[in-house]
PDB file of C-alpha atoms in Angstrom:
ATOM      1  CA  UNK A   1      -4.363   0.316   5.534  1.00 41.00           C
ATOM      2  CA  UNK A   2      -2.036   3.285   4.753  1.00 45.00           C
ATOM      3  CA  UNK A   3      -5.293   5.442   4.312  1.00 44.00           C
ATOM      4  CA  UNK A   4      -6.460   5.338   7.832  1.00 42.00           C
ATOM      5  CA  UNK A   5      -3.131   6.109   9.995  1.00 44.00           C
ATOM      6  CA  UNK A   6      -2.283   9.355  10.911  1.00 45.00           C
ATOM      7  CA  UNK A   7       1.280   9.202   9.555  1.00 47.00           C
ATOM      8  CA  UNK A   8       2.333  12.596  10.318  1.00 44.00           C
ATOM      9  CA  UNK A   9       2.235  13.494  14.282  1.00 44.00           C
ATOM     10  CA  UNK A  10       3.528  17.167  14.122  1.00 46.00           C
ATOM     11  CA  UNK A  11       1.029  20.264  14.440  1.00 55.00           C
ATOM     12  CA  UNK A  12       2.261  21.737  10.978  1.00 89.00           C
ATOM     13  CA  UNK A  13       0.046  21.865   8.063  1.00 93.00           C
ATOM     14  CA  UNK A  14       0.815  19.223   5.400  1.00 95.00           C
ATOM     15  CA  UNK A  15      -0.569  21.110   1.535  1.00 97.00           C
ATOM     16  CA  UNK A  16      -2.165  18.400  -0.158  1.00 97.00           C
ATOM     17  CA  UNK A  17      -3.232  18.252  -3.704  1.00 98.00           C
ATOM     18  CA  UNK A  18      -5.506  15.797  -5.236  1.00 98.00           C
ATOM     19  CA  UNK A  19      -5.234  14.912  -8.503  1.00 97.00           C
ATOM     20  CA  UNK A  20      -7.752  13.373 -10.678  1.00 95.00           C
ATOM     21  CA  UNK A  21      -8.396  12.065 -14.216  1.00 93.00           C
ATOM     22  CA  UNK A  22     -10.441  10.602 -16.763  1.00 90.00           C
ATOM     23  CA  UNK A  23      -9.500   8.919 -20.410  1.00 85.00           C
ATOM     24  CA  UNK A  24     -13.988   9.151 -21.232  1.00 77.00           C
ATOM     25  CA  UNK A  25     -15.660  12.191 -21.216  1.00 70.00           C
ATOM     26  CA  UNK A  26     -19.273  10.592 -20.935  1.00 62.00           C
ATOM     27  CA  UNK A  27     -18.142   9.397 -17.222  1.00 66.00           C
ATOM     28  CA  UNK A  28     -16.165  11.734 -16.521  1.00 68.00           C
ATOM     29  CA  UNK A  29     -18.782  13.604 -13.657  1.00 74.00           C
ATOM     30  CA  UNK A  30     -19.616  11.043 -11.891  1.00 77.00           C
ATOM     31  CA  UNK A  31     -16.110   9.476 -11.990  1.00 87.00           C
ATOM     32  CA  UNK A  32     -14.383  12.740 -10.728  1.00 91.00           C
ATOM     33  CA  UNK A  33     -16.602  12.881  -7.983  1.00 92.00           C
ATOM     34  CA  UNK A  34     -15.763   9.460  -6.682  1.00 93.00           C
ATOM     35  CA  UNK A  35     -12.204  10.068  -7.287  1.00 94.00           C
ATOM     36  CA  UNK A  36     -12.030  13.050  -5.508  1.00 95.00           C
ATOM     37  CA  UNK A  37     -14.570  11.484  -2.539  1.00 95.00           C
ATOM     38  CA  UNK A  38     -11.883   8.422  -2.212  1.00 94.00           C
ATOM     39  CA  UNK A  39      -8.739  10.833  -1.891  1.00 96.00           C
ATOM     40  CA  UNK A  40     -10.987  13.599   0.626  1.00 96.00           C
ATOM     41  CA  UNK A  41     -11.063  10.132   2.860  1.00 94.00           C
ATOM     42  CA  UNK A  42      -7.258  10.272   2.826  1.00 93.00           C
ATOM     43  CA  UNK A  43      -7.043  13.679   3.854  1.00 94.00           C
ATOM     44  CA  UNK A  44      -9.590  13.678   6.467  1.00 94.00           C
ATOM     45  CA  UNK A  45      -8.287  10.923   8.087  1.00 91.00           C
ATOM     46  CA  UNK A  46      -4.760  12.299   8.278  1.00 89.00           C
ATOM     47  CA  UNK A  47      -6.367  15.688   9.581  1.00 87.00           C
ATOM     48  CA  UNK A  48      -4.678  14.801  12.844  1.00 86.00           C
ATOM     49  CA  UNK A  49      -1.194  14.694  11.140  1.00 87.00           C
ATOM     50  CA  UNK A  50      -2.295  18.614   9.835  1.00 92.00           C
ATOM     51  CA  UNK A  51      -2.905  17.323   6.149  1.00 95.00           C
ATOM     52  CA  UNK A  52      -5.241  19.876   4.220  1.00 96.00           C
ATOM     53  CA  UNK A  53      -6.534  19.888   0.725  1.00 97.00           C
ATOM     54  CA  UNK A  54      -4.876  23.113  -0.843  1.00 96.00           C
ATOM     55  CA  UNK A  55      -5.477  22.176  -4.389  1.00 97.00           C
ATOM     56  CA  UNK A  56      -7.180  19.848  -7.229  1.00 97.00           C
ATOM     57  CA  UNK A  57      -6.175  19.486 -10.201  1.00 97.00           C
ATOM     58  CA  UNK A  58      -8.273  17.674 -12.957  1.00 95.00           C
ATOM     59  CA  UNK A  59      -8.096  16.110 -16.602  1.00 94.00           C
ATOM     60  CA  UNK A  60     -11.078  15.068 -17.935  1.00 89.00           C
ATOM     61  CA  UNK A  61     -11.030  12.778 -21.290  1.00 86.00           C
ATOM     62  CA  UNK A  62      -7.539  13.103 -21.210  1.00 87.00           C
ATOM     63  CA  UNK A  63      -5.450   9.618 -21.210  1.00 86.00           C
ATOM     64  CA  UNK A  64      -2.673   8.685 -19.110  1.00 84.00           C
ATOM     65  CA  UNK A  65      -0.539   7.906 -22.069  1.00 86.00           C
ATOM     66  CA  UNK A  66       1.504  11.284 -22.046  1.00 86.00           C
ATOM     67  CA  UNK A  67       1.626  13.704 -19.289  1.00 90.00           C
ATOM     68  CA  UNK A  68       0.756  16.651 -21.480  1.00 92.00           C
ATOM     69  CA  UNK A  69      -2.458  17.208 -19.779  1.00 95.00           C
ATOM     70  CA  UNK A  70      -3.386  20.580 -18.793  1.00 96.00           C
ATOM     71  CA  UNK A  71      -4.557  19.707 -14.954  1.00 97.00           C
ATOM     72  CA  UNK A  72      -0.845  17.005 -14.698  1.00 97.00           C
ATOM     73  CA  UNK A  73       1.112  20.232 -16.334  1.00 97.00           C
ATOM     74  CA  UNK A  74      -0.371  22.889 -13.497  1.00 98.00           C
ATOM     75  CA  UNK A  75       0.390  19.963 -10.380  1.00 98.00           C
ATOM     76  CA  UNK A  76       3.736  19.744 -12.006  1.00 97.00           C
ATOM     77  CA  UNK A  77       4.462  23.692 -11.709  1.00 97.00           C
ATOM     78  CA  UNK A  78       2.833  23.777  -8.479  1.00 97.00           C
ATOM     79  CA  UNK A  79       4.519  21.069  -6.981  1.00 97.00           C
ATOM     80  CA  UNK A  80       7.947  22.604  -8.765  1.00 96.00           C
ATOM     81  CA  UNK A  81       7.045  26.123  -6.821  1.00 96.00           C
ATOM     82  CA  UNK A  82       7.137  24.383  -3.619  1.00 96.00           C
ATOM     83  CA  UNK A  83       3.621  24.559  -2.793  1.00 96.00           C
ATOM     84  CA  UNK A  84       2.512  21.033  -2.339  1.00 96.00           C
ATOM     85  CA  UNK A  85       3.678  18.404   0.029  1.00 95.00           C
ATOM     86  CA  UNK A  86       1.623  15.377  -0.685  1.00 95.00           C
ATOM     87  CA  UNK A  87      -0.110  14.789  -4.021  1.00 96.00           C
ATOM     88  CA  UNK A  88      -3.203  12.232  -3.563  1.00 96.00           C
ATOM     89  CA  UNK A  89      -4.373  10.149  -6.397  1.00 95.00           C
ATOM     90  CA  UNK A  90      -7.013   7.539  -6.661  1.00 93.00           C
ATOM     91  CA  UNK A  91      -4.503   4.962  -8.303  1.00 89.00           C
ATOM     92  CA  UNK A  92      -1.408   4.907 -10.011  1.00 84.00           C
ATOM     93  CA  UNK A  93      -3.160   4.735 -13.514  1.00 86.00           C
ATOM     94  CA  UNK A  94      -4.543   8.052 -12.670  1.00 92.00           C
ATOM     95  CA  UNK A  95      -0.919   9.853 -12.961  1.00 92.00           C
ATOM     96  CA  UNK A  96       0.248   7.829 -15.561  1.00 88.00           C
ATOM     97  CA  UNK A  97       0.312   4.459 -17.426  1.00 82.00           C
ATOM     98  CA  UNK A  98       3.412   4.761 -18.578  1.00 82.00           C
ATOM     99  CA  UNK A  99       6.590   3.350 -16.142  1.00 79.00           C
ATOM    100  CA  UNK A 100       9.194   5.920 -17.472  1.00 83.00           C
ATOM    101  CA  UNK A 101       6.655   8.783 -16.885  1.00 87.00           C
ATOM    102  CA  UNK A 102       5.957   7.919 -13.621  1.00 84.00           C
ATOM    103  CA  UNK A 103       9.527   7.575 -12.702  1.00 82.00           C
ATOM    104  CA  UNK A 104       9.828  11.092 -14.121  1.00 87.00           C
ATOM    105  CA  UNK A 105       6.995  12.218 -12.058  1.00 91.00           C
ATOM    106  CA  UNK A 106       8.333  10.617  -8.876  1.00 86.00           C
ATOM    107  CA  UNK A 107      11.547  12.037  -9.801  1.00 86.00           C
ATOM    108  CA  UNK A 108      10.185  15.617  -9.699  1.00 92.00           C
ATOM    109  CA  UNK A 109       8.015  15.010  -6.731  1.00 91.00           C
ATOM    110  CA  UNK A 110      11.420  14.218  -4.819  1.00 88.00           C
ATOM    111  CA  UNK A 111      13.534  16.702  -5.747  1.00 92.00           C
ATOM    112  CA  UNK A 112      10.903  19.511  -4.576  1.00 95.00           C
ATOM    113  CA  UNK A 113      10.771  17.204  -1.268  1.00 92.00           C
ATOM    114  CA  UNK A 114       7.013  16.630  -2.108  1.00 93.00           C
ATOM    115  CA  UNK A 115       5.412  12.704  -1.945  1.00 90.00           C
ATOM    116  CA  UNK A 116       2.803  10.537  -3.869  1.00 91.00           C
ATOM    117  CA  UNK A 117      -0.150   8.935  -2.154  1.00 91.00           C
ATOM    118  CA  UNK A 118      -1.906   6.324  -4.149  1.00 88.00           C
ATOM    119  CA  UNK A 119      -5.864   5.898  -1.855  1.00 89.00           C
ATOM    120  CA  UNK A 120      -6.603   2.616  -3.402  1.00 84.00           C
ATOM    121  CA  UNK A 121      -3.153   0.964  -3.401  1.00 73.00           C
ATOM    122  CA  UNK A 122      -2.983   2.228   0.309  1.00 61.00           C
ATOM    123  CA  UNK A 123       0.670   2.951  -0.372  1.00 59.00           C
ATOM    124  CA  UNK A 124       3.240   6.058  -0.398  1.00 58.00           C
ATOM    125  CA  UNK A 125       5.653   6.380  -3.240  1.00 56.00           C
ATOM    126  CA  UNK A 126       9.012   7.367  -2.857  1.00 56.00           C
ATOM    127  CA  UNK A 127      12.381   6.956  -4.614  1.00 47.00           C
ATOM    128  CA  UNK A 128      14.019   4.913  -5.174  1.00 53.00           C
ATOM    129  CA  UNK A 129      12.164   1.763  -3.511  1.00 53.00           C
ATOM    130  CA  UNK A 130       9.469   2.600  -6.267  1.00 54.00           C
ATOM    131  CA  UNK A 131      12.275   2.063  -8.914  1.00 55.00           C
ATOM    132  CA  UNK A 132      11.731  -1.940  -8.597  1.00 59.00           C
ATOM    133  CA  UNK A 133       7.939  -1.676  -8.004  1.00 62.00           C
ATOM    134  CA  UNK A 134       7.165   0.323  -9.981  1.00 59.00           C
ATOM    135  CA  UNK A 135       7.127  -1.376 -13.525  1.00 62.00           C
ATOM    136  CA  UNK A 136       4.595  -4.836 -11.679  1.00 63.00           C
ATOM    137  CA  UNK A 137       2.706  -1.646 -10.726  1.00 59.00           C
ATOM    138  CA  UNK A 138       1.909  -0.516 -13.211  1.00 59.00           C
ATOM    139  CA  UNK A 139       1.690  -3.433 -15.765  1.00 63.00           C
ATOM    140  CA  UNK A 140      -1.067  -4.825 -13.165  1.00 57.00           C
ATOM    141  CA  UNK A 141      -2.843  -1.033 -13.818  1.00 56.00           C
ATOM    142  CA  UNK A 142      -2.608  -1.562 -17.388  1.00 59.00           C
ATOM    143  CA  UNK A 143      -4.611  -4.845 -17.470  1.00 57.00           C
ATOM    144  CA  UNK A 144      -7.577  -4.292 -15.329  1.00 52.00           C
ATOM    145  CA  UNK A 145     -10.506  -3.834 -17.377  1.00 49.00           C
ATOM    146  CA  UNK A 146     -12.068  -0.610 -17.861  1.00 50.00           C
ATOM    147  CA  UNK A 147      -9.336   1.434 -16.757  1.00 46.00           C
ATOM    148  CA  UNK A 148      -8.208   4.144 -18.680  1.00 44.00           C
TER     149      UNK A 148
END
């Protein structure tokens, strides 16, 4: 898988951010913390390629309907300021459920040259390949029970 190569062989760092989410607030502890263990296994095993965790940003009980959550807002400025390169999430359900949004998201994560790293999927997502993924993507996210 994706998750285990190192994909970047040059000695410069690589700013990662790891975002994470939660639509229940009764799970939401326990549920971060595996989140954020599955995308620290990204990182570390990219270490070679110079990735470090610089950030995480976090909504709990918030739903991936609308990206007017407080943690996706600050990883949008952040990314905008140029101070992420690779944004880590445990799935694609975790940035959004919603095809346009995503597009949106990969949109902006493009034009600020950063990239999207889903650790379960085991894939990177750039334009415009995503484009015509994408929507099976995320209509597969939609249906698995229990995800929010």
């Amino acid at each position: 898988p994706l998750g285990t190569m190192n994909l970047l062989h040059s000695a410069s760092i690589v700013r990662c951010a790891i975002y994470t989410r939660t639509a229940a607030v009764e799970s939401s502890e326990q549920s971060i913390r595996a989140q954020l263990a599955i995308c620290e296994d990204i990182v570390t095993a990219n270490s070679l390629g110079g990735w470090e965790v610089r950030h995480h940003f976090c909504d709990n009980g918030e739903s991936g309907a609308t990206q007017q959550r407080p943690g996706m807002q600050a990883l949008l400025q952040a990314v905008g300021e140029g101070l992420i390169d690779v944004v880590i999430a445990p799935d694609l359900a975790r940035i959004s459920r919603s095809v346009p949004d995503l597009i949106a998201f990969l949109n902006t994560m493009a034009k600020h040259g950063a990239r999207l790293v889903s650790a379960t999927d085991s894939m990177h997502y750039r334009m415009p390949v995503v484009a015509v993924l994408l929507p099976v993507l995320v209509g597969l996210a939609q249906i698995e029970p229990g995800q929010h």
